[in-house]
XYZ file of C-alpha atoms in Angstrom:
565
model
C -53.944 -38.313 -72.750
C -53.814 -41.173 -75.279
C -52.165 -43.363 -72.653
C -54.990 -42.700 -70.212
C -57.626 -43.468 -72.853
C -55.861 -46.702 -73.757
C -55.646 -47.674 -70.083
C -59.353 -46.999 -69.558
C -60.179 -49.001 -72.681
C -58.143 -51.970 -71.509
C -59.842 -51.879 -68.085
C -63.271 -51.844 -69.765
C -62.339 -54.800 -71.989
C -61.070 -56.785 -69.019
C -64.155 -55.880 -66.941
C -66.440 -56.911 -69.877
C -64.763 -60.300 -70.193
C -65.194 -61.152 -66.472
C -68.135 -63.047 -65.078
C -70.678 -61.656 -62.617
C -69.006 -63.373 -59.675
C -65.649 -61.913 -60.631
C -67.226 -58.477 -61.040
C -68.772 -58.695 -57.559
C -65.466 -59.771 -56.018
C -63.611 -56.954 -57.777
C -66.141 -54.334 -56.659
C -65.961 -55.651 -53.063
C -62.176 -55.458 -53.052
C -62.303 -51.860 -54.306
C -64.883 -50.877 -51.654
C -62.836 -52.488 -48.837
C -59.650 -50.787 -50.047
C -61.402 -47.422 -50.244
C -62.831 -47.895 -46.725
C -59.416 -48.819 -45.356
C -57.911 -45.698 -46.872
C -60.657 -43.488 -45.411
C -60.340 -45.115 -41.965
C -56.569 -44.727 -42.008
C -56.817 -41.051 -42.903
C -59.502 -40.506 -40.208
C -57.650 -42.191 -37.367
C -54.252 -40.749 -38.271
C -55.639 -37.215 -38.429
C -57.552 -37.556 -35.126
C -55.891 -36.171 -32.043
C -55.182 -38.614 -29.210
C -56.561 -37.568 -25.816
C -58.951 -34.785 -24.801
C -58.706 -31.134 -25.761
C -58.679 -28.805 -22.771
C -60.154 -25.933 -24.824
C -61.779 -26.086 -28.242
C -60.295 -22.783 -29.387
C -56.622 -21.983 -29.822
C -55.000 -20.045 -26.965
C -52.822 -16.991 -27.181
C -49.210 -17.223 -26.066
C -49.921 -15.403 -22.790
C -52.935 -17.607 -21.943
C -51.048 -20.760 -22.946
C -48.113 -19.789 -20.714
C -50.418 -19.251 -17.708
C -52.296 -22.529 -18.288
C -49.086 -24.549 -18.732
C -47.694 -23.105 -15.483
C -50.765 -24.363 -13.580
C -50.588 -27.794 -15.263
C -46.903 -28.151 -14.370
C -47.549 -27.117 -10.769
C -50.208 -29.843 -10.385
C -48.289 -32.589 -12.272
C -50.911 -32.897 -15.039
C -49.501 -34.411 -18.233
C -50.292 -32.525 -21.436
C -49.291 -31.938 -25.047
C -49.134 -28.441 -26.522
C -49.201 -27.726 -30.242
C -50.225 -24.622 -32.182
C -52.235 -23.145 -29.306
C -54.101 -26.383 -28.448
C -53.530 -28.282 -25.180
C -54.347 -32.002 -25.160
C -54.789 -34.008 -21.951
C -54.873 -37.765 -21.391
C -58.488 -38.184 -20.222
C -61.600 -36.431 -18.988
C -60.520 -36.722 -15.338
C -57.374 -34.704 -16.034
C -59.488 -32.166 -17.897
C -61.842 -31.740 -14.919
C -58.904 -31.415 -12.517
C -57.174 -28.909 -14.783
C -60.326 -26.780 -15.103
C -60.756 -26.739 -11.318
C -57.141 -25.761 -10.675
C -57.295 -23.030 -13.330
C -60.380 -21.545 -11.722
C -58.828 -21.805 -8.230
C -55.678 -19.990 -9.350
C -57.604 -17.440 -11.446
C -55.719 -18.437 -14.632
C -58.743 -19.366 -16.790
C -58.320 -17.790 -20.266
C -60.551 -14.808 -20.915
C -62.028 -16.250 -24.120
C -63.369 -19.413 -22.428
C -67.092 -19.384 -21.666
C -68.792 -21.388 -18.979
C -70.960 -23.161 -21.559
C -67.856 -24.481 -23.244
C -66.718 -25.963 -19.951
C -69.868 -27.994 -19.476
C -70.706 -28.567 -23.160
C -74.461 -28.802 -22.360
C -76.815 -29.490 -25.333
C -79.488 -26.919 -26.135
C -82.477 -28.736 -27.629
C -86.107 -27.765 -27.570
C -89.075 -26.587 -29.436
C -90.819 -24.158 -27.094
C -89.298 -21.760 -24.581
C -90.605 -23.802 -21.637
C -89.097 -27.020 -22.994
C -85.882 -25.161 -23.755
C -85.671 -23.893 -20.167
C -86.357 -27.365 -18.764
C -83.785 -28.991 -21.023
C -81.280 -26.269 -20.232
C -81.748 -26.793 -16.522
C -81.474 -30.572 -16.838
C -78.434 -30.435 -19.059
C -76.680 -27.945 -16.822
C -77.471 -29.971 -13.706
C -76.228 -33.153 -15.328
C -73.110 -31.498 -16.733
C -72.177 -29.911 -13.396
C -72.808 -33.193 -11.560
C -70.655 -35.144 -14.000
C -67.888 -32.575 -13.740
C -67.880 -32.683 -9.935
C -67.853 -36.485 -9.846
C -64.788 -36.502 -12.110
C -62.798 -34.781 -9.368
C -60.674 -37.275 -7.459
C -61.815 -36.082 -4.005
C -65.585 -36.165 -4.811
C -67.547 -39.395 -4.362
C -71.105 -38.141 -4.931
C -72.591 -34.785 -5.940
C -76.116 -33.385 -6.105
C -76.810 -30.110 -7.915
C -79.981 -28.008 -7.822
C -80.266 -24.862 -9.981
C -82.946 -22.214 -9.502
C -83.803 -19.913 -12.424
C -86.258 -17.203 -11.293
C -89.028 -16.022 -13.568
C -88.651 -12.809 -15.473
C -90.263 -9.878 -13.682
C -91.583 -7.370 -16.182
C -92.946 -4.805 -13.732
C -89.729 -4.227 -11.834
C -86.153 -3.412 -12.685
C -84.758 -5.795 -10.088
C -84.597 -9.490 -11.007
C -84.093 -12.271 -8.515
C -80.624 -13.809 -8.812
C -79.898 -17.265 -10.162
C -78.917 -19.595 -7.308
C -77.311 -23.004 -7.054
C -77.312 -25.507 -4.192
C -74.688 -28.242 -4.278
C -74.248 -31.175 -1.906
C -70.904 -32.973 -2.170
C -69.825 -36.170 -0.467
C -66.065 -36.453 -0.281
C -64.034 -39.561 -0.844
C -62.875 -41.371 2.305
C -59.895 -39.671 3.975
C -60.206 -36.655 1.627
C -62.591 -34.501 3.654
C -59.855 -31.965 4.395
C -59.397 -31.271 0.688
C -63.094 -30.516 0.306
C -63.088 -28.197 3.337
C -60.152 -26.185 2.098
C -61.457 -22.601 1.576
C -59.393 -22.249 -1.582
C -60.935 -25.409 -3.038
C -64.447 -24.253 -2.108
C -63.930 -20.890 -3.798
C -62.626 -22.678 -6.873
C -65.757 -24.846 -6.991
C -67.911 -21.720 -6.693
C -66.135 -20.067 -9.599
C -66.273 -23.253 -11.670
C -70.020 -23.736 -11.192
C -70.778 -20.035 -11.755
C -68.919 -20.048 -15.068
C -71.197 -22.765 -16.427
C -74.515 -21.090 -15.613
C -75.670 -17.864 -17.228
C -76.113 -14.938 -14.775
C -75.017 -17.078 -11.824
C -72.619 -15.286 -9.510
C -70.193 -17.176 -7.262
C -71.649 -15.666 -4.088
C -75.041 -17.280 -4.876
C -73.551 -20.793 -5.054
C -74.075 -22.657 -1.773
C -71.991 -25.792 -1.221
C -72.530 -28.192 1.684
C -70.983 -31.513 2.559
C -72.830 -34.752 3.285
C -73.110 -33.835 6.993
C -74.911 -30.557 6.256
C -71.952 -28.298 7.028
C -72.078 -25.173 4.841
C -68.689 -24.890 3.191
C -69.367 -21.511 1.584
C -69.938 -19.731 4.904
C -66.808 -17.616 5.067
C -67.908 -15.490 8.019
C -65.418 -17.109 10.370
C -62.737 -16.836 7.730
C -63.295 -13.083 7.385
C -63.203 -12.681 11.159
C -60.051 -14.774 11.364
C -58.531 -12.725 8.577
C -59.254 -9.483 10.464
C -57.841 -10.989 13.643
C -54.737 -12.154 11.795
C -54.258 -8.715 10.238
C -54.624 -7.091 13.664
C -52.090 -9.497 15.156
C -49.630 -8.807 12.359
C -50.086 -5.062 12.859
C -49.378 -5.438 16.579
C -46.248 -7.449 15.783
C -45.039 -4.737 13.416
C -45.745 -2.020 16.006
C -43.863 -3.987 18.670
C -40.962 -4.592 16.289
C -40.667 -0.925 15.345
C -40.975 0.101 19.006
C -38.185 -2.264 20.053
C -36.045 -1.003 17.192
C -36.358 2.579 18.451
C -35.743 1.500 22.057
C -32.570 -0.319 21.006
C -31.334 2.809 19.254
C -31.847 4.884 22.402
C -30.284 2.234 24.649
C -27.260 1.929 22.376
C -26.873 5.707 22.444
C -27.247 6.162 26.216
C -26.225 2.727 27.503
C -22.494 3.421 27.439
C -22.924 6.793 29.146
C -25.500 5.939 31.800
C -24.885 2.277 32.517
C -27.823 0.825 34.474
C -29.033 4.363 35.112
C -31.481 4.860 32.237
C -34.977 3.551 31.503
C -36.782 4.106 28.196
C -40.450 3.860 27.234
C -41.637 4.288 23.627
C -45.200 4.884 22.430
C -45.550 4.420 18.674
C -48.444 5.130 16.325
C -48.465 3.710 12.805
C -50.628 4.791 9.877
C -51.893 1.832 7.853
C -53.760 3.815 5.178
C -52.551 3.616 1.575
C -51.889 7.204 0.507
C -51.290 8.374 -3.068
C -50.139 11.972 -3.562
C -49.849 13.799 -6.884
C -47.984 17.124 -6.867
C -47.703 19.664 -9.668
C -44.935 21.981 -8.510
C -43.656 25.217 -10.050
C -40.036 25.564 -8.964
C -37.479 28.334 -9.421
C -34.828 27.841 -12.087
C -31.347 27.410 -10.639
C -28.768 29.398 -12.579
C -25.844 28.540 -10.284
C -25.516 25.755 -7.766
C -24.537 26.493 -4.184
C -20.855 25.954 -3.484
C -20.628 23.729 -0.367
C -17.119 25.030 0.359
C -18.445 28.506 1.173
C -20.128 29.200 4.527
C -22.893 31.174 2.812
C -25.416 30.420 0.080
C -24.061 31.745 -3.233
C -26.589 30.043 -5.477
C -28.431 32.048 -8.131
C -31.922 31.331 -9.357
C -34.778 33.023 -11.178
C -38.493 32.445 -11.288
C -38.797 32.392 -15.089
C -36.778 32.325 -18.315
C -37.716 34.299 -21.439
C -37.892 32.088 -24.511
C -39.372 34.515 -27.099
C -40.548 38.117 -27.543
C -42.798 39.883 -30.091
C -43.613 43.594 -30.565
C -46.261 44.858 -33.065
C -46.721 48.605 -33.830
C -49.743 49.814 -35.849
C -49.995 53.411 -37.226
C -53.010 54.900 -39.072
C -53.780 58.326 -40.437
C -56.866 59.377 -42.445
C -60.378 60.787 -42.469
C -62.474 59.721 -39.556
C -65.462 57.549 -40.415
C -68.584 57.665 -38.311
C -71.392 55.269 -39.259
C -74.685 57.065 -39.990
C -77.128 54.159 -40.211
C -78.779 52.263 -43.038
C -79.386 53.878 -46.411
C -82.780 55.592 -46.710
C -83.222 55.819 -42.960
C -82.841 58.813 -40.733
C -79.338 59.141 -39.473
C -78.749 58.678 -35.800
C -75.433 60.482 -35.508
C -75.439 63.223 -32.891
C -74.762 66.732 -34.197
C -71.459 67.026 -32.391
C -70.013 63.908 -34.058
C -71.361 64.834 -37.486
C -69.213 67.944 -37.593
C -66.054 65.794 -37.200
C -66.598 63.519 -40.196
C -64.411 65.593 -42.468
C -61.469 65.767 -40.145
C -58.246 63.744 -40.328
C -57.363 61.438 -37.459
C -54.130 59.717 -36.344
C -54.060 56.283 -34.675
C -51.079 54.443 -33.144
C -51.152 50.999 -31.428
C -48.233 49.061 -29.947
C -48.594 45.402 -28.846
C -45.742 43.671 -26.973
C -45.744 39.969 -26.062
C -43.056 38.135 -24.018
C -43.099 34.358 -23.606
C -41.524 32.860 -20.466
C -40.845 29.264 -19.463
C -41.369 28.059 -15.897
C -39.686 25.116 -14.174
C -42.298 22.485 -13.394
C -42.104 19.126 -11.719
C -44.762 16.452 -11.556
C -44.612 14.032 -8.625
C -46.722 10.934 -8.123
C -45.961 9.603 -4.644
C -47.427 6.428 -3.247
C -46.816 5.768 0.402
C -45.786 2.361 1.677
C -47.839 -0.222 3.526
C -47.435 1.679 6.790
C -45.937 4.923 8.030
C -44.866 6.224 11.397
C -47.575 8.565 12.576
C -46.205 9.702 15.930
C -43.383 8.780 18.311
C -43.458 9.544 22.027
C -40.285 8.782 23.975
C -39.990 8.974 27.762
C -36.515 8.641 29.301
C -35.817 8.452 33.034
C -32.268 9.224 34.233
C -30.864 8.270 37.602
C -28.103 10.064 39.490
C -24.860 8.532 40.751
C -24.279 6.939 44.154
C -20.691 7.058 45.448
C -19.042 5.746 48.617
C -17.541 8.240 51.071
C -13.848 7.688 51.904
C -11.748 9.025 54.767
C -8.373 10.762 54.525
C -6.559 7.424 54.327
C -8.609 6.269 51.349
C -10.685 3.755 53.300
C -14.444 3.534 52.860
C -16.343 4.918 55.839
C -18.560 2.299 57.481
C -21.503 3.335 59.638
C -22.843 1.181 62.481
C -20.208 -1.360 61.558
C -22.485 -2.899 58.945
C -23.032 -0.510 55.982
C -21.084 1.891 53.793
C -21.637 5.611 53.947
C -22.930 6.710 50.490
C -23.564 10.040 48.790
C -26.058 10.781 45.935
C -25.210 13.067 42.982
C -28.334 14.126 40.983
C -28.458 14.649 37.196
C -27.743 18.211 36.131
C -29.865 20.340 33.817
C -27.149 20.313 31.131
C -27.156 16.510 31.135
C -30.933 16.450 30.671
C -30.622 18.897 27.765
C -27.891 16.838 26.085
C -29.797 13.580 26.554
C -32.908 15.178 25.038
C -30.915 16.130 21.943
C -29.472 12.613 21.671
C -32.900 10.977 21.949
C -34.375 13.320 19.333
C -31.585 12.439 16.938
C -31.986 8.712 17.622
C -35.732 8.596 16.892
C -35.688 11.036 13.964
C -37.637 13.702 15.820
C -40.175 15.563 13.677
C -42.176 18.346 15.297
C -44.666 18.488 12.414
C -45.443 14.826 12.964
C -46.274 15.530 16.596
C -43.333 13.671 18.156
C -42.701 14.121 21.864
C -39.540 13.533 23.910
C -39.517 13.738 27.696
C -36.299 13.316 29.729
C -36.762 13.374 33.510
C -34.476 12.906 36.499
C -35.825 10.156 38.749
C -33.945 8.581 41.635
C -33.962 4.806 41.114
C -34.275 2.277 43.918
C -30.843 0.728 44.523
C -31.482 -0.724 47.963
C -31.229 -4.275 46.695
C -27.727 -3.603 45.414
C -26.819 -1.656 48.558
C -28.105 -4.437 50.801
C -26.075 -6.964 48.814
C -22.941 -4.834 49.227
C -23.590 -4.405 52.967
C -24.244 -8.124 53.358
C -20.968 -8.821 51.589
C -19.253 -6.376 53.946
C -20.706 -8.171 56.992
C -19.691 -11.513 55.578
C -16.143 -10.339 54.927
C -15.875 -8.900 58.449
C -17.183 -12.128 59.927
C -14.709 -14.181 57.905
C -11.910 -11.849 58.978
C -12.803 -12.236 62.669
C -13.071 -15.992 62.323
C -9.653 -16.136 60.664
C -8.069 -14.009 63.395
C -9.588 -16.100 66.190
C -8.557 -19.279 64.398
C -4.976 -18.064 64.017
C -4.818 -17.115 67.685
C -6.249 -20.488 68.683
C -3.775 -22.360 66.488
C -0.880 -20.328 67.892
C -1.977 -21.036 71.465
C -2.369 -24.719 70.677
C 1.114 -24.797 69.145
C 2.631 -23.154 72.217
C 0.768 -25.558 74.503
C 2.095 -28.518 72.520
C 5.647 -27.169 72.815
C 5.266 -26.761 76.579
C 3.868 -30.274 76.972
C 6.698 -31.722 74.863
C 9.275 -29.908 76.987
C 7.699 -31.184 80.194
C 7.590 -34.709 78.812
C 11.245 -34.551 77.807
C 12.261 -33.259 81.234
C 10.321 -36.014 83.012
C 11.848 -38.636 80.707
C 15.348 -37.275 81.394
C 14.856 -37.404 85.145
C 13.434 -40.921 84.998
C 16.379 -42.037 82.908
C 18.818 -40.558 85.418
C 17.136 -42.371 88.285
C 17.200 -45.633 86.381
C 20.864 -45.158 85.520
C 21.685 -44.407 89.108
C 19.806 -47.477 90.273
C 21.507 -49.613 87.633
C 24.893 -48.269 88.646
C 24.266 -49.116 92.265
C 23.163 -52.625 91.366
C 26.274 -53.152 89.262
C 28.409 -51.894 92.058
C 26.788 -54.280 94.459
C 27.261 -57.231 92.092
C 30.875 -56.291 91.495
C 31.509 -56.046 95.208
C 29.958 -59.429 95.755
C 32.069 -60.997 93.052
C 35.192 -59.432 94.461
C 34.452 -60.868 97.824
C 33.883 -64.318 96.392
C 36.948 -64.501 94.227
C 39.748 -62.443 95.540
C 42.480 -64.330 93.702
C 41.703 -63.584 90.014
C 40.910 -60.093 90.952
C 42.608 -58.429 88.116
C 40.978 -60.405 85.306
C 37.498 -60.114 86.835
C 37.908 -56.420 87.329
C 38.770 -55.952 83.660
C 35.759 -57.962 82.479
C 33.444 -56.161 84.854
C 34.728 -52.855 83.714
C 34.139 -53.744 80.022
C 30.660 -55.128 80.780
C 29.790 -52.084 82.805
C 30.893 -49.770 80.051
C 28.868 -51.677 77.443
C 25.808 -51.705 79.689
C 26.011 -47.972 80.260
C 26.305 -47.394 76.526
C 23.231 -49.576 75.817
C 21.206 -47.796 78.497
C 22.213 -44.407 77.119
C 21.278 -45.349 73.538
C 17.937 -46.867 74.659
C 16.968 -43.639 76.378
C 18.070 -41.370 73.565
C 16.885 -43.505 70.618
C 14.191 -45.874 71.884
C 12.747 -46.490 68.377
C 16.087 -47.709 66.979
C 16.646 -49.954 69.980
C 13.184 -51.466 69.599
C 13.822 -52.121 65.905
C 17.190 -53.705 66.756
C 15.557 -56.022 69.312
C 12.915 -57.052 66.770
C 15.680 -57.903 64.292
C 17.536 -60.017 66.860
C 14.407 -61.853 67.824
C 13.666 -62.548 64.167
C 17.201 -63.905 63.639
C 16.890 -66.194 66.686
C 13.677 -67.674 65.336
């Protein structure tokens, strides 16, 4: 404490010794330093960005809001229940998306969204200022959206009616001009509903259905009549698809069951009714108590059960013996006891009472059943069975053909036992329930197989025709082969005879030449005769080879001629 007093005293002495100019400079420096400290504290403690909500959010609300912000790629900072965004545009976009998704926190009021000032002196001025501020706030909010270029808002607050219990609703008319190439975003029904919710939250007693939004061309965006009709049509189409799917599923079951038995001889038609009502059933059942379970190994039911089980018992016996008391009325008044009862007042009476109480426990079960989106109401199955067609064969195992062009066939109808068995199979396949009103009809109907029969007969005719053509062709080829053999034999015989004539003629000519040579030269007869004989023999051999192998002789002549050249 002494140190502080000394320090203050020294400061006073120094301040007293300074001049006025020095005092002014010192005071200015202190003021500037103090202002810098205050400004530093103010700016460092101020949050950067824009708060999405002024009040802290709960963990559940914060989780829902953050999920929407992440889905729309909006940057944020979360700390201690407060969400901070970068700018006002992100805030407007976030508010719109929260309203569209239905994730707006419950504690947020519409007035907080628009932050409209409430100034005024009189009620009339307050109403006018409220209307102006709301109109301006809504317009500014809509313009902040990235797909909105211009917006015009008109709010109608009806006057209070004091003589009636029904007040006119608050209405809002909004005209929005979309940014270029962003008209589809504005016309999205989900976006329009989000705008309705957003505007209705900022105006007291304004309901979303009384907010009318139009675009710059005059098209009413809040007219959802076509959307409701389209929704009904879409629901009806989906129901028809489900009915068709369930019907085909049942048909496939029946076809898989009967297809292997009656191949191409069964036709199935299914009529299916579905119940689309949501049904909730609550049952309070009193069931018997099972003392012993049924043994499945035995062919009979050996279970034991009882309707109730005794949990407690109480018996009370009351005995009394004494003089009988008969009331005779108030004191001082005439008694009203009949004479016969008055004579019994001095007699002794005996009284005995026994009370027995047994407490039993019942077996109860509570069931709360909620049916699914749809249930099968009724199944009607119609099955048509065809008999069997077989070909008739003779004793040799050959198919009998009538008129030379068609098989002889015999029809075997479906028996009554087969119809009964098929009915049982179909009932098992569809889950037949008589209480549900299911119907199964199995009928014997002779199918039309004439297309298949005509194809078989046409194939028979074609095979017969091919067979006849093959036989005639084989006979023709055989005759042609025999004719060729005969012609070749005739040609060979003619060639042989011509060769013999030529040989004979050649022999005669040789003989004549030899005779002439003998006559001319009689002296060297022996030598000439030997040469003639050798030449004659060679000539005969050449003639014989030329007749027997003319091709080889021709080739030999060609070779000689080539060598001479």
